[in-house]
Short mmCIF file of C-alpha atoms in Angstrom, two decimals:
data_model
loop_
_atom_site.label_atom_id
_atom_site.label_comp_id
_atom_site.label_asym_id
_atom_site.label_seq_id
_atom_site.Cartn_x
_atom_site.Cartn_y
_atom_site.Cartn_z
CA MET A 1 -31.37 -18.70 -8.85
CA ASN A 2 -34.12 -18.53 -11.40
CA SER A 3 -33.91 -20.22 -14.92
CA SER A 4 -33.85 -18.68 -18.73
CA THR A 5 -31.94 -21.22 -20.52
CA ASN A 6 -31.99 -20.37 -24.08
CA THR A 7 -29.68 -21.46 -27.08
CA ALA A 8 -26.93 -18.71 -26.62
CA HIS A 9 -23.38 -19.08 -25.91
CA ALA A 10 -21.56 -16.74 -23.26
CA VAL A 11 -18.10 -16.23 -22.33
CA VAL A 12 -16.28 -15.40 -18.99
CA ILE A 13 -12.81 -14.08 -19.25
CA GLY A 14 -10.95 -14.77 -16.10
CA GLY A 15 -11.36 -17.85 -13.76
CA SER A 16 -11.35 -16.30 -10.40
CA MET A 17 -13.92 -16.09 -7.91
CA ALA A 18 -15.74 -13.32 -9.83
CA GLY A 19 -15.30 -15.38 -12.98
CA LEU A 20 -16.41 -18.08 -11.55
CA LEU A 21 -19.41 -16.74 -9.95
CA THR A 22 -20.64 -15.21 -13.08
CA ALA A 23 -20.11 -18.39 -15.10
CA ARG A 24 -22.63 -20.09 -12.29
CA VAL A 25 -25.07 -17.59 -13.00
CA LEU A 26 -24.58 -17.47 -16.66
CA SER A 27 -25.38 -21.63 -16.86
CA ASP A 28 -29.13 -20.70 -15.66
CA HIS A 29 -29.20 -18.37 -18.74
CA PHE A 30 -27.41 -19.63 -21.53
CA GLU A 31 -26.99 -23.29 -23.50
CA THR A 32 -23.26 -22.89 -23.16
CA VAL A 33 -20.85 -21.15 -21.05
CA THR A 34 -16.82 -21.11 -21.77
CA VAL A 35 -14.50 -19.80 -19.07
CA ILE A 36 -11.32 -18.65 -20.48
CA GLU A 37 -8.70 -18.63 -17.80
CA ARG A 38 -4.65 -18.09 -18.69
CA ASP A 39 -3.40 -20.22 -15.94
CA GLN A 40 -3.79 -24.23 -16.11
CA LEU A 41 -6.07 -24.62 -13.23
CA PRO A 42 -5.50 -26.87 -10.66
CA GLN A 43 -7.84 -29.58 -9.53
CA ASP A 44 -6.80 -29.51 -5.74
CA ALA A 45 -6.06 -26.27 -3.52
CA THR A 46 -2.88 -25.35 -5.32
CA TYR A 47 -1.67 -21.82 -5.69
CA ARG A 48 -1.53 -19.98 -9.10
CA ASN A 49 0.08 -17.22 -10.63
CA GLY A 50 -3.11 -15.59 -11.78
CA THR A 51 -4.10 -15.04 -7.98
CA PRO A 52 -1.16 -13.28 -6.15
CA GLN A 53 -3.15 -12.41 -3.28
CA SER A 54 -4.19 -16.12 -2.46
CA ARG A 55 -1.22 -16.76 -0.22
CA HIS A 56 -2.20 -13.94 1.78
CA LEU A 57 -5.47 -13.67 4.34
CA HIS A 58 -9.01 -14.31 2.80
CA LEU A 59 -12.41 -13.52 3.98
CA LEU A 60 -15.86 -14.63 2.71
CA LEU A 61 -18.29 -12.23 4.65
CA ALA A 62 -21.49 -13.57 5.72
CA HIS A 63 -23.39 -11.72 3.18
CA GLY A 64 -21.34 -13.58 0.53
CA GLU A 65 -21.42 -16.77 1.87
CA THR A 66 -25.34 -16.47 1.91
CA ILE A 67 -25.13 -15.63 -1.86
CA LEU A 68 -22.71 -18.63 -2.49
CA GLU A 69 -24.73 -21.25 -0.54
CA GLY A 70 -27.85 -20.12 -2.72
CA MET A 71 -25.32 -20.45 -5.84
CA PHE A 72 -23.96 -23.80 -4.58
CA PRO A 73 -26.52 -25.58 -1.94
CA GLY A 74 -24.48 -27.31 0.63
CA MET A 75 -21.49 -25.68 0.36
CA GLY A 76 -20.91 -24.54 3.62
CA VAL A 77 -21.00 -28.38 4.39
CA GLU A 78 -18.81 -29.55 2.13
CA LEU A 79 -16.31 -26.73 3.17
CA GLU A 80 -16.12 -28.54 6.41
CA THR A 81 -15.14 -31.84 4.90
CA TYR A 82 -11.86 -30.02 4.01
CA ASP A 83 -11.58 -29.11 7.83
CA VAL A 84 -12.40 -25.39 7.28
CA PRO A 85 -13.89 -23.98 10.38
CA ARG A 86 -17.04 -22.18 11.03
CA ILE A 87 -17.19 -19.13 12.80
CA GLU A 88 -19.97 -17.06 14.52
CA TRP A 89 -19.39 -13.45 13.93
CA GLY A 90 -18.70 -11.92 17.54
CA ARG A 91 -18.51 -15.05 19.30
CA ASP A 92 -15.45 -16.51 17.55
CA THR A 93 -13.89 -13.16 16.80
CA ARG A 94 -11.57 -10.98 18.56
CA PHE A 95 -11.08 -7.42 17.71
CA HIS A 96 -8.90 -4.85 19.20
CA VAL A 97 -10.28 -1.48 18.20
CA LYS A 98 -9.36 2.11 19.86
CA GLY A 99 -7.23 0.72 22.31
CA GLU A 100 -9.66 -2.00 23.55
CA TRP A 101 -10.81 -5.70 22.74
CA LEU A 102 -14.41 -5.98 21.85
CA PRO A 103 -16.52 -8.09 24.03
CA SER A 104 -17.56 -11.77 23.12
CA PHE A 105 -21.34 -11.89 22.12
CA LYS A 106 -23.52 -14.58 19.77
CA SER A 107 -24.52 -12.55 16.55
CA GLY A 108 -26.56 -15.15 14.70
CA MET A 109 -24.09 -14.85 11.85
CA PHE A 110 -21.58 -17.19 10.47
CA SER A 111 -18.75 -17.64 7.80
CA HIS A 112 -16.49 -20.34 6.76
CA VAL A 113 -12.86 -19.37 7.30
CA ALA A 114 -11.27 -21.10 4.04
CA SER A 115 -7.92 -20.45 2.46
CA ARG A 116 -8.59 -18.76 -1.09
CA VAL A 117 -7.13 -21.62 -2.88
CA THR A 118 -9.85 -24.27 -0.76
CA LEU A 119 -12.46 -22.20 -1.49
CA GLU A 120 -11.87 -21.61 -5.16
CA ARG A 121 -11.46 -25.49 -5.11
CA VAL A 122 -14.81 -26.02 -3.96
CA VAL A 123 -16.68 -23.64 -6.35
CA ARG A 124 -14.37 -24.90 -9.69
CA LYS A 125 -15.39 -28.77 -8.11
CA ARG A 126 -19.23 -27.45 -8.06
CA LEU A 127 -18.99 -25.62 -11.95
CA TYR A 128 -17.41 -28.72 -13.30
CA ALA A 129 -20.33 -30.56 -12.52
CA ILE A 130 -22.34 -28.41 -14.73
CA ASN A 131 -22.58 -29.74 -17.73
CA ASN A 132 -22.95 -26.51 -19.78
CA VAL A 133 -19.69 -25.07 -18.43
CA THR A 134 -16.62 -25.44 -19.84
CA PHE A 135 -13.32 -24.56 -19.47
CA LEU A 136 -10.76 -23.35 -21.62
CA THR A 137 -7.20 -23.02 -19.67
CA GLU A 138 -3.80 -21.53 -20.66
CA HIS A 139 -5.62 -19.14 -23.13
CA GLN A 140 -5.72 -15.79 -23.25
CA VAL A 141 -8.16 -13.06 -24.81
CA ASP A 142 -6.45 -10.88 -27.09
CA SER A 143 -9.23 -8.93 -28.53
CA LEU A 144 -13.01 -8.65 -28.79
CA THR A 145 -14.76 -9.01 -31.94
CA CYS A 146 -17.40 -6.70 -33.26
CA CYS A 147 -20.00 -6.18 -35.95
CA ASP A 148 -19.51 -3.02 -37.02
CA THR A 149 -22.97 -2.17 -38.41
CA VAL A 150 -24.86 -2.96 -35.13
CA GLY A 151 -22.19 -1.95 -32.48
CA HIS A 152 -22.63 -5.85 -31.22
CA ILE A 153 -19.95 -7.78 -29.56
CA THR A 154 -19.92 -11.09 -31.56
CA GLY A 155 -17.10 -13.01 -29.49
CA VAL A 156 -13.28 -12.87 -28.70
CA CYS A 157 -10.32 -13.79 -30.06
CA VAL A 158 -8.09 -16.09 -28.05
CA ARG A 159 -4.34 -16.89 -27.91
CA SER A 160 -2.89 -20.29 -26.37
CA ARG A 161 -0.15 -19.67 -24.04
CA ILE A 162 1.28 -23.21 -24.51
CA ASP A 163 1.98 -23.11 -28.51
CA ASP A 164 0.59 -19.40 -29.55
CA SER A 165 -1.57 -20.64 -31.88
CA LYS A 166 -4.83 -18.06 -32.24
CA ARG A 167 -8.40 -18.78 -32.72
CA GLN A 168 -12.01 -16.98 -32.59
CA LEU A 169 -14.62 -18.01 -30.30
CA ASN A 170 -18.15 -16.63 -31.17
CA ALA A 171 -20.48 -15.50 -28.11
CA ASP A 172 -23.73 -13.68 -27.59
CA LEU A 173 -22.37 -11.93 -24.67
CA VAL A 174 -18.77 -11.89 -23.03
CA VAL A 175 -18.26 -11.38 -19.39
CA ASP A 176 -14.94 -9.76 -18.36
CA ALA A 177 -14.15 -10.80 -15.08
CA SER A 178 -10.43 -10.60 -15.70
CA GLY A 179 -9.33 -8.61 -12.79
CA ARG A 180 -7.34 -5.51 -12.19
CA GLY A 181 -4.96 -6.25 -15.21
CA SER A 182 -7.89 -5.90 -17.66
CA LYS A 183 -7.77 -5.00 -21.18
CA ALA A 184 -11.48 -3.70 -21.27
CA PRO A 185 -10.47 0.10 -21.66
CA GLN A 186 -8.12 -0.47 -24.27
CA TRP A 187 -10.43 -2.82 -26.10
CA LEU A 188 -13.49 -0.14 -25.66
CA ASP A 189 -10.93 2.68 -26.76
CA GLU A 190 -9.54 0.50 -30.03
CA MET A 191 -13.21 0.27 -30.86
CA GLY A 192 -13.81 3.77 -30.99
CA TYR A 193 -16.17 3.67 -27.53
CA GLY A 194 -13.72 5.78 -25.65
CA THR A 195 -12.32 5.17 -22.42
CA PRO A 196 -13.98 4.81 -19.00
CA ALA A 197 -13.18 7.56 -16.54
CA GLU A 198 -11.57 5.98 -13.24
CA THR A 199 -11.62 7.10 -9.87
CA VAL A 200 -8.45 5.76 -7.77
CA ILE A 201 -7.91 6.31 -4.34
CA ASP A 202 -4.51 4.86 -2.81
CA ALA A 203 -3.64 4.78 0.30
CA PHE A 204 -0.05 3.19 -0.03
CA LEU A 205 -1.00 0.34 1.92
CA GLY A 206 1.22 -2.48 1.86
CA TYR A 207 0.73 -6.01 3.70
CA ALA A 208 2.89 -9.12 4.65
CA THR A 209 1.63 -12.72 5.11
CA ARG A 210 2.89 -15.93 7.08
CA TRP A 211 1.51 -18.78 7.62
CA TYR A 212 1.95 -21.27 10.67
CA GLN A 213 1.09 -24.71 11.79
CA LEU A 214 -0.82 -24.83 15.32
CA PRO A 215 -0.02 -27.50 17.71
CA GLU A 216 -2.96 -29.85 18.27
CA ASP A 217 -3.17 -28.84 21.91
CA PHE A 218 -3.41 -24.93 20.66
CA ASP A 219 -6.31 -23.26 23.02
CA ALA A 220 -7.64 -20.09 22.28
CA ASP A 221 -11.23 -18.46 22.73
CA TRP A 222 -11.06 -17.07 19.28
CA THR A 223 -10.90 -18.48 15.38
CA THR A 224 -10.60 -14.66 13.93
CA LEU A 225 -8.48 -12.15 15.65
CA GLY A 226 -7.90 -8.91 14.58
CA ILE A 227 -5.68 -5.92 15.88
CA GLN A 228 -6.77 -2.59 14.37
CA PRO A 229 -4.65 0.81 13.75
CA VAL A 230 -5.52 3.64 15.97
CA PRO A 231 -4.65 6.89 13.81
CA ASP A 232 -5.59 8.86 16.61
CA ALA A 233 -2.79 7.56 18.33
CA GLY A 234 -0.25 7.54 15.30
CA ILE A 235 -0.66 3.58 15.12
CA ASN A 236 -1.22 3.11 11.53
CA ARG A 237 -0.47 -0.55 11.74
CA ALA A 238 -2.86 -3.58 11.94
CA ALA A 239 -2.94 -7.59 11.54
CA GLY A 240 -5.36 -10.13 11.38
CA ALA A 241 -4.92 -13.81 11.88
CA PHE A 242 -7.27 -16.50 10.87
CA ARG A 243 -7.42 -20.42 12.07
CA VAL A 244 -8.03 -21.95 8.93
CA GLU A 245 -8.18 -25.61 7.45
CA HIS A 246 -5.59 -28.40 8.53
CA ASN A 247 -5.18 -26.46 11.78
CA GLN A 248 -2.94 -23.87 9.96
CA LEU A 249 -2.86 -19.89 11.39
CA VAL A 250 -2.62 -17.35 8.59
CA VAL A 251 -1.33 -13.86 9.81
CA THR A 252 -1.51 -10.64 7.92
CA ALA A 253 0.35 -7.74 9.12
CA SER A 254 -0.19 -4.62 6.98
CA GLY A 255 0.97 -0.88 7.63
CA ILE A 256 -0.70 2.05 5.67
CA ASN A 257 0.47 5.47 4.05
CA LYS A 258 3.82 3.10 3.16
CA ASP A 259 4.48 2.15 6.74
CA TYR A 260 5.18 -1.16 4.75
CA PRO A 261 5.75 -4.49 6.86
CA PRO A 262 9.01 -6.09 6.02
CA THR A 263 9.19 -9.52 4.43
CA ASP A 264 12.19 -10.41 6.36
CA GLU A 265 12.14 -12.67 10.01
CA ASP A 266 13.16 -10.05 12.43
CA GLY A 267 11.71 -6.95 10.59
CA PHE A 268 8.45 -8.90 10.59
CA MET A 269 8.45 -9.71 14.16
CA ALA A 270 9.51 -6.09 15.18
CA PHE A 271 6.37 -4.97 13.53
CA MET A 272 3.92 -7.30 14.89
CA GLN A 273 5.48 -6.38 18.38
CA SER A 274 4.81 -2.50 17.34
CA LEU A 275 0.85 -3.04 17.22
CA ALA A 276 -1.70 -1.53 19.37
CA ASP A 277 -1.47 -4.79 21.28
CA PRO A 278 0.66 -7.71 21.67
CA MET A 279 -1.67 -10.43 21.77
CA LEU A 280 -0.80 -11.91 18.27
CA TYR A 281 2.62 -11.39 18.45
CA LYS A 282 2.80 -13.63 21.65
CA VAL A 283 0.40 -16.33 19.95
CA ILE A 284 2.96 -16.43 16.78
CA LYS A 285 6.33 -15.80 18.36
CA ASP A 286 6.96 -19.52 19.21
CA LEU A 287 4.96 -21.11 16.57
CA GLU A 288 6.11 -23.16 13.70
CA PRO A 289 6.45 -21.23 10.22
CA ILE A 290 5.38 -23.70 7.65
CA THR A 291 6.02 -20.50 4.50
CA PRO A 292 7.95 -17.53 3.84
CA ILE A 293 6.80 -14.00 4.51
CA TYR A 294 5.22 -12.98 1.21
CA GLY A 295 4.70 -9.20 0.48
CA TYR A 296 1.90 -7.62 -1.38
CA ARG A 297 1.45 -3.91 -1.96
CA ARG A 298 -1.10 -3.53 -5.25
CA THR A 299 -3.62 -2.17 -2.81
CA GLN A 300 -5.53 0.78 -4.89
CA ASN A 301 -9.39 1.31 -4.70
CA ARG A 302 -9.88 1.80 -8.65
CA GLN A 303 -13.18 1.96 -9.67
CA ARG A 304 -13.62 2.21 -13.74
CA HIS A 305 -17.04 4.11 -14.81
CA PHE A 306 -18.46 2.34 -17.50
CA GLU A 307 -21.49 3.31 -16.43
CA LYS A 308 -21.02 6.67 -17.13
CA MET A 309 -19.80 6.03 -20.84
CA SER A 310 -21.75 7.94 -23.60
CA ARG A 311 -22.37 4.41 -25.24
CA MET A 312 -21.07 0.50 -24.55
CA PRO A 313 -21.02 -1.91 -27.12
CA GLU A 314 -23.96 -4.49 -26.81
CA GLY A 315 -23.14 -8.29 -25.65
CA PHE A 316 -20.17 -6.97 -23.24
CA ILE A 317 -19.87 -5.92 -19.64
CA VAL A 318 -17.31 -5.85 -16.97
CA LEU A 319 -17.37 -6.93 -13.42
CA GLY A 320 -15.77 -8.17 -10.43
CA ASP A 321 -12.11 -6.10 -10.13
CA ALA A 322 -12.27 -5.40 -13.96
CA ALA A 323 -14.73 -2.96 -12.93
CA CYS A 324 -14.37 -1.93 -9.03
CA ALA A 325 -11.20 -3.38 -6.99
CA PHE A 326 -10.91 -2.30 -3.63
CA ASN A 327 -7.99 -1.95 -0.72
CA PRO A 328 -8.18 -5.88 -0.17
CA ILE A 329 -7.49 -5.40 3.49
CA TYR A 330 -11.07 -4.48 4.29
CA GLY A 331 -12.30 -8.17 2.83
CA GLN A 332 -14.77 -7.06 0.58
CA GLY A 333 -13.59 -8.48 -2.42
CA MET A 334 -15.32 -11.72 -2.87
CA THR A 335 -18.55 -10.66 -1.19
CA THR A 336 -18.52 -7.68 -3.78
CA ALA A 337 -17.88 -10.13 -6.56
CA ALA A 338 -20.89 -12.36 -5.20
CA LEU A 339 -23.00 -9.17 -5.36
CA GLY A 340 -21.84 -8.38 -8.91
CA ALA A 341 -22.96 -11.87 -10.11
CA GLN A 342 -26.15 -11.78 -8.28
CA ALA A 343 -27.12 -8.44 -9.95
CA LEU A 344 -26.73 -10.27 -13.28
CA ASP A 345 -28.80 -13.02 -12.45
CA ASP A 346 -31.79 -10.27 -11.99
CA LEU A 347 -31.13 -8.41 -14.59
CA LEU A 348 -31.00 -11.46 -16.96
CA THR A 349 -33.93 -13.08 -15.12
CA GLU A 350 -35.87 -9.59 -15.43
CA ASN A 351 -35.06 -8.41 -19.05
CA GLY A 352 -32.87 -11.34 -20.77
CA TYR A 353 -30.07 -9.60 -22.68
CA GLY A 354 -31.26 -7.65 -25.25
CA GLU A 355 -30.90 -3.98 -26.79
CA GLY A 356 -29.75 -1.86 -23.93
CA PHE A 357 -28.62 -4.69 -21.52
CA SER A 358 -24.80 -3.70 -21.22
CA MET A 359 -25.29 -0.05 -19.96
CA ARG A 360 -28.55 -1.38 -17.77
CA PHE A 361 -25.54 -3.68 -15.65
CA GLN A 362 -23.07 -1.40 -15.34
CA LYS A 363 -25.43 0.78 -14.30
CA GLU A 364 -26.73 -1.75 -11.66
CA LEU A 365 -23.14 -2.58 -11.02
CA ALA A 366 -22.28 0.72 -9.93
CA ARG A 367 -25.06 0.81 -7.59
CA VAL A 368 -23.95 -2.51 -6.07
CA VAL A 369 -20.79 -1.24 -5.27
CA HIS A 370 -21.33 1.98 -3.79
CA ARG A 371 -21.58 1.05 -0.32
CA PRO A 372 -18.24 -1.11 0.06
CA TRP A 373 -16.63 1.31 -2.03
CA LEU A 374 -17.30 4.06 0.69
CA MET A 375 -16.90 2.06 3.22
CA ALA A 376 -13.14 1.10 2.01
CA THR A 377 -12.32 4.69 0.55
CA GLY A 378 -13.90 6.50 3.78
CA GLU A 379 -11.75 4.45 5.83
CA ASP A 380 -8.51 5.67 3.66
CA LEU A 381 -9.01 8.90 3.45
CA ARG A 382 -8.50 9.31 7.47
CA TYR A 383 -4.77 8.84 6.27
CA PRO A 384 -3.04 12.17 5.50
CA GLU A 385 -0.81 10.86 2.84
CA THR A 386 -3.78 9.05 0.60
CA GLU A 387 -3.91 10.08 -2.65
CA GLY A 388 -7.12 10.25 -5.31
CA ALA A 389 -9.19 12.57 -3.10
CA SER A 390 -9.52 14.59 0.11
CA PRO A 391 -12.14 13.96 2.78
CA ASN A 392 -14.97 16.58 2.53
CA LEU A 393 -17.43 17.92 5.42
CA PHE A 394 -19.38 14.98 5.04
CA ASP A 395 -16.31 12.35 5.28
CA ARG A 396 -14.63 14.39 8.54
CA MET A 397 -17.99 14.40 9.97
CA THR A 398 -18.68 10.54 9.66
CA GLN A 399 -15.35 9.81 10.88
CA ARG A 400 -15.72 11.50 13.74
CA TYR A 401 -18.89 9.81 14.60
CA ILE A 402 -17.42 6.31 13.47
CA ASP A 403 -14.76 7.21 16.23
CA ARG A 404 -17.18 7.81 18.87
CA TYR A 405 -18.98 4.89 17.71
CA PHE A 406 -15.50 2.39 18.29
CA ASP A 407 -15.09 4.47 21.70
CA ALA A 408 -18.06 3.11 22.61
CA MET A 409 -18.35 -0.80 20.93
CA PRO A 410 -16.22 -2.42 23.84
CA TYR A 411 -19.10 -1.69 26.45
CA ASP A 412 -21.94 -2.90 24.60
CA THR A 413 -22.97 -5.94 22.39
CA GLU A 414 -25.61 -4.07 20.48
CA LEU A 415 -23.24 -1.93 18.99
CA CYS A 416 -20.71 -4.66 18.15
CA ASN A 417 -23.43 -6.68 16.45
CA ALA A 418 -24.66 -3.65 14.72
CA PHE A 419 -21.13 -2.75 13.42
CA LEU A 420 -20.36 -6.27 12.51
CA ARG A 421 -23.59 -6.69 10.48
CA VAL A 422 -22.48 -3.41 8.31
CA MET A 423 -19.02 -4.71 8.02
CA ASN A 424 -20.42 -8.19 6.48
CA LEU A 425 -22.44 -5.92 4.19
CA MET A 426 -25.64 -7.59 5.64
CA ASP A 427 -27.16 -3.96 6.60
CA ASP A 428 -26.57 -0.63 4.80
CA ALA A 429 -24.04 1.82 7.08
CA THR A 430 -26.82 4.22 7.71
CA VAL A 431 -28.33 1.72 10.32
CA LEU A 432 -25.58 2.85 12.71
CA LEU A 433 -27.28 6.17 12.82
CA GLN A 434 -30.52 4.91 14.38
CA PRO A 435 -31.55 6.97 17.21
CA ARG A 436 -30.91 4.26 19.85
CA TYR A 437 -27.52 3.61 18.39
CA LEU A 438 -27.04 7.43 18.67
CA MET A 439 -28.02 7.83 22.00
CA LYS A 440 -25.82 5.04 22.92
CA VAL A 441 -22.99 6.28 21.33
CA ILE A 442 -22.79 9.84 22.83
CA ARG A 443 -23.45 8.53 26.35
CA LEU A 444 -20.97 5.68 26.19
CA SER A 445 -18.23 7.44 24.38
CA GLY A 446 -18.41 10.43 26.70
CA ASP A 447 -18.28 7.81 29.46
CA ARG A 448 -15.03 6.65 28.12
CA SER A 449 -13.65 10.03 27.66
CA GLN A 450 -14.25 10.63 31.63
CA LYS A 451 -12.55 7.41 32.72
CA ALA A 452 -9.47 8.35 30.56
CA ALA A 453 -9.27 11.59 32.04
#
């Protein structure tokens, strides 16, 4: 991280991962940073109302972990003190794709597989140790304050959720990282800036999650397991399982285009039994469940185009899910939040936060989220009942190539490795079109088709 500390104050709205990583970046550029959070933040790995997805399967992709390690050196080692497993993609992961299991191989890409609450606990602990970062909990931001003569945000009006008292916090920069429920469009409209255009692509995906206690003698050649849908065969159901800290297994089942997994015992198990492969069902049917079955259906891809507004007030920016939220099933959210925080650090280091900074940042953020947005929405557009857009010719051609790529993957570890690097946001998806991959896809997918015939 580069340092350009000055005498200014920055406010971050929201204490989830996007807000925490933003506060870490701002601590290098501002004398004081205040994180405002609606909830009382726990000191340990405890669930809270403000993160309803925290009970479900979460994934910090390899690129995201690299960024966090740069922000918090030694974070990976610290996670391991909480019994968090470290995995090597390819070697410790098993993926069932297009009716076949991918081979095991060494990729050299690593991640720690932690519950959301443990990951946030470690990040918060690091932030608590930074002297110029403070937390104002159990407060919510009701509005922005603005200097009308120059169109510059000067702070926020906050209200206590305990006694309803109100006060104003002055700030040189306000960052909205409050998530999908952000009031930024409303605030901007009330100040005369209008509202950002939105793109919403909704595949009507829902998921259900249950946690299990693994026996001490549990033996498997995987730490992370995923069974993908097979749209060509009419199978819109998927599931994933992560072995996390305390020898627990978190299992999330998902269904797309309103094929929602049930949250009752019999329905959930029947759903698991109907997947493209029975392995995960066989694993959990005799395990001890330690939680109820939690459902979740707020999964639209939603991008607010602040970068396309005719003007933005200075001293105010929006990032994380407040700007661009993805279908959570693809596991891109936390890593994309890290990429947004990294982009903020780069811009502050290069140019500071002077005139034009707000719009420069929103344009840069739009560039950063473009790749994961295309990956998530491109997959969702495969399904006929998805709303918000229709696949164009390029989308259909890309889907056909990816289908053939998936057909070939079980027979070639180089193809698997290239795809996992794209999935982990280490490489751009265009690398999959390199001539050596293209030739392998043509040959191997053709061989598979002949064998199937």
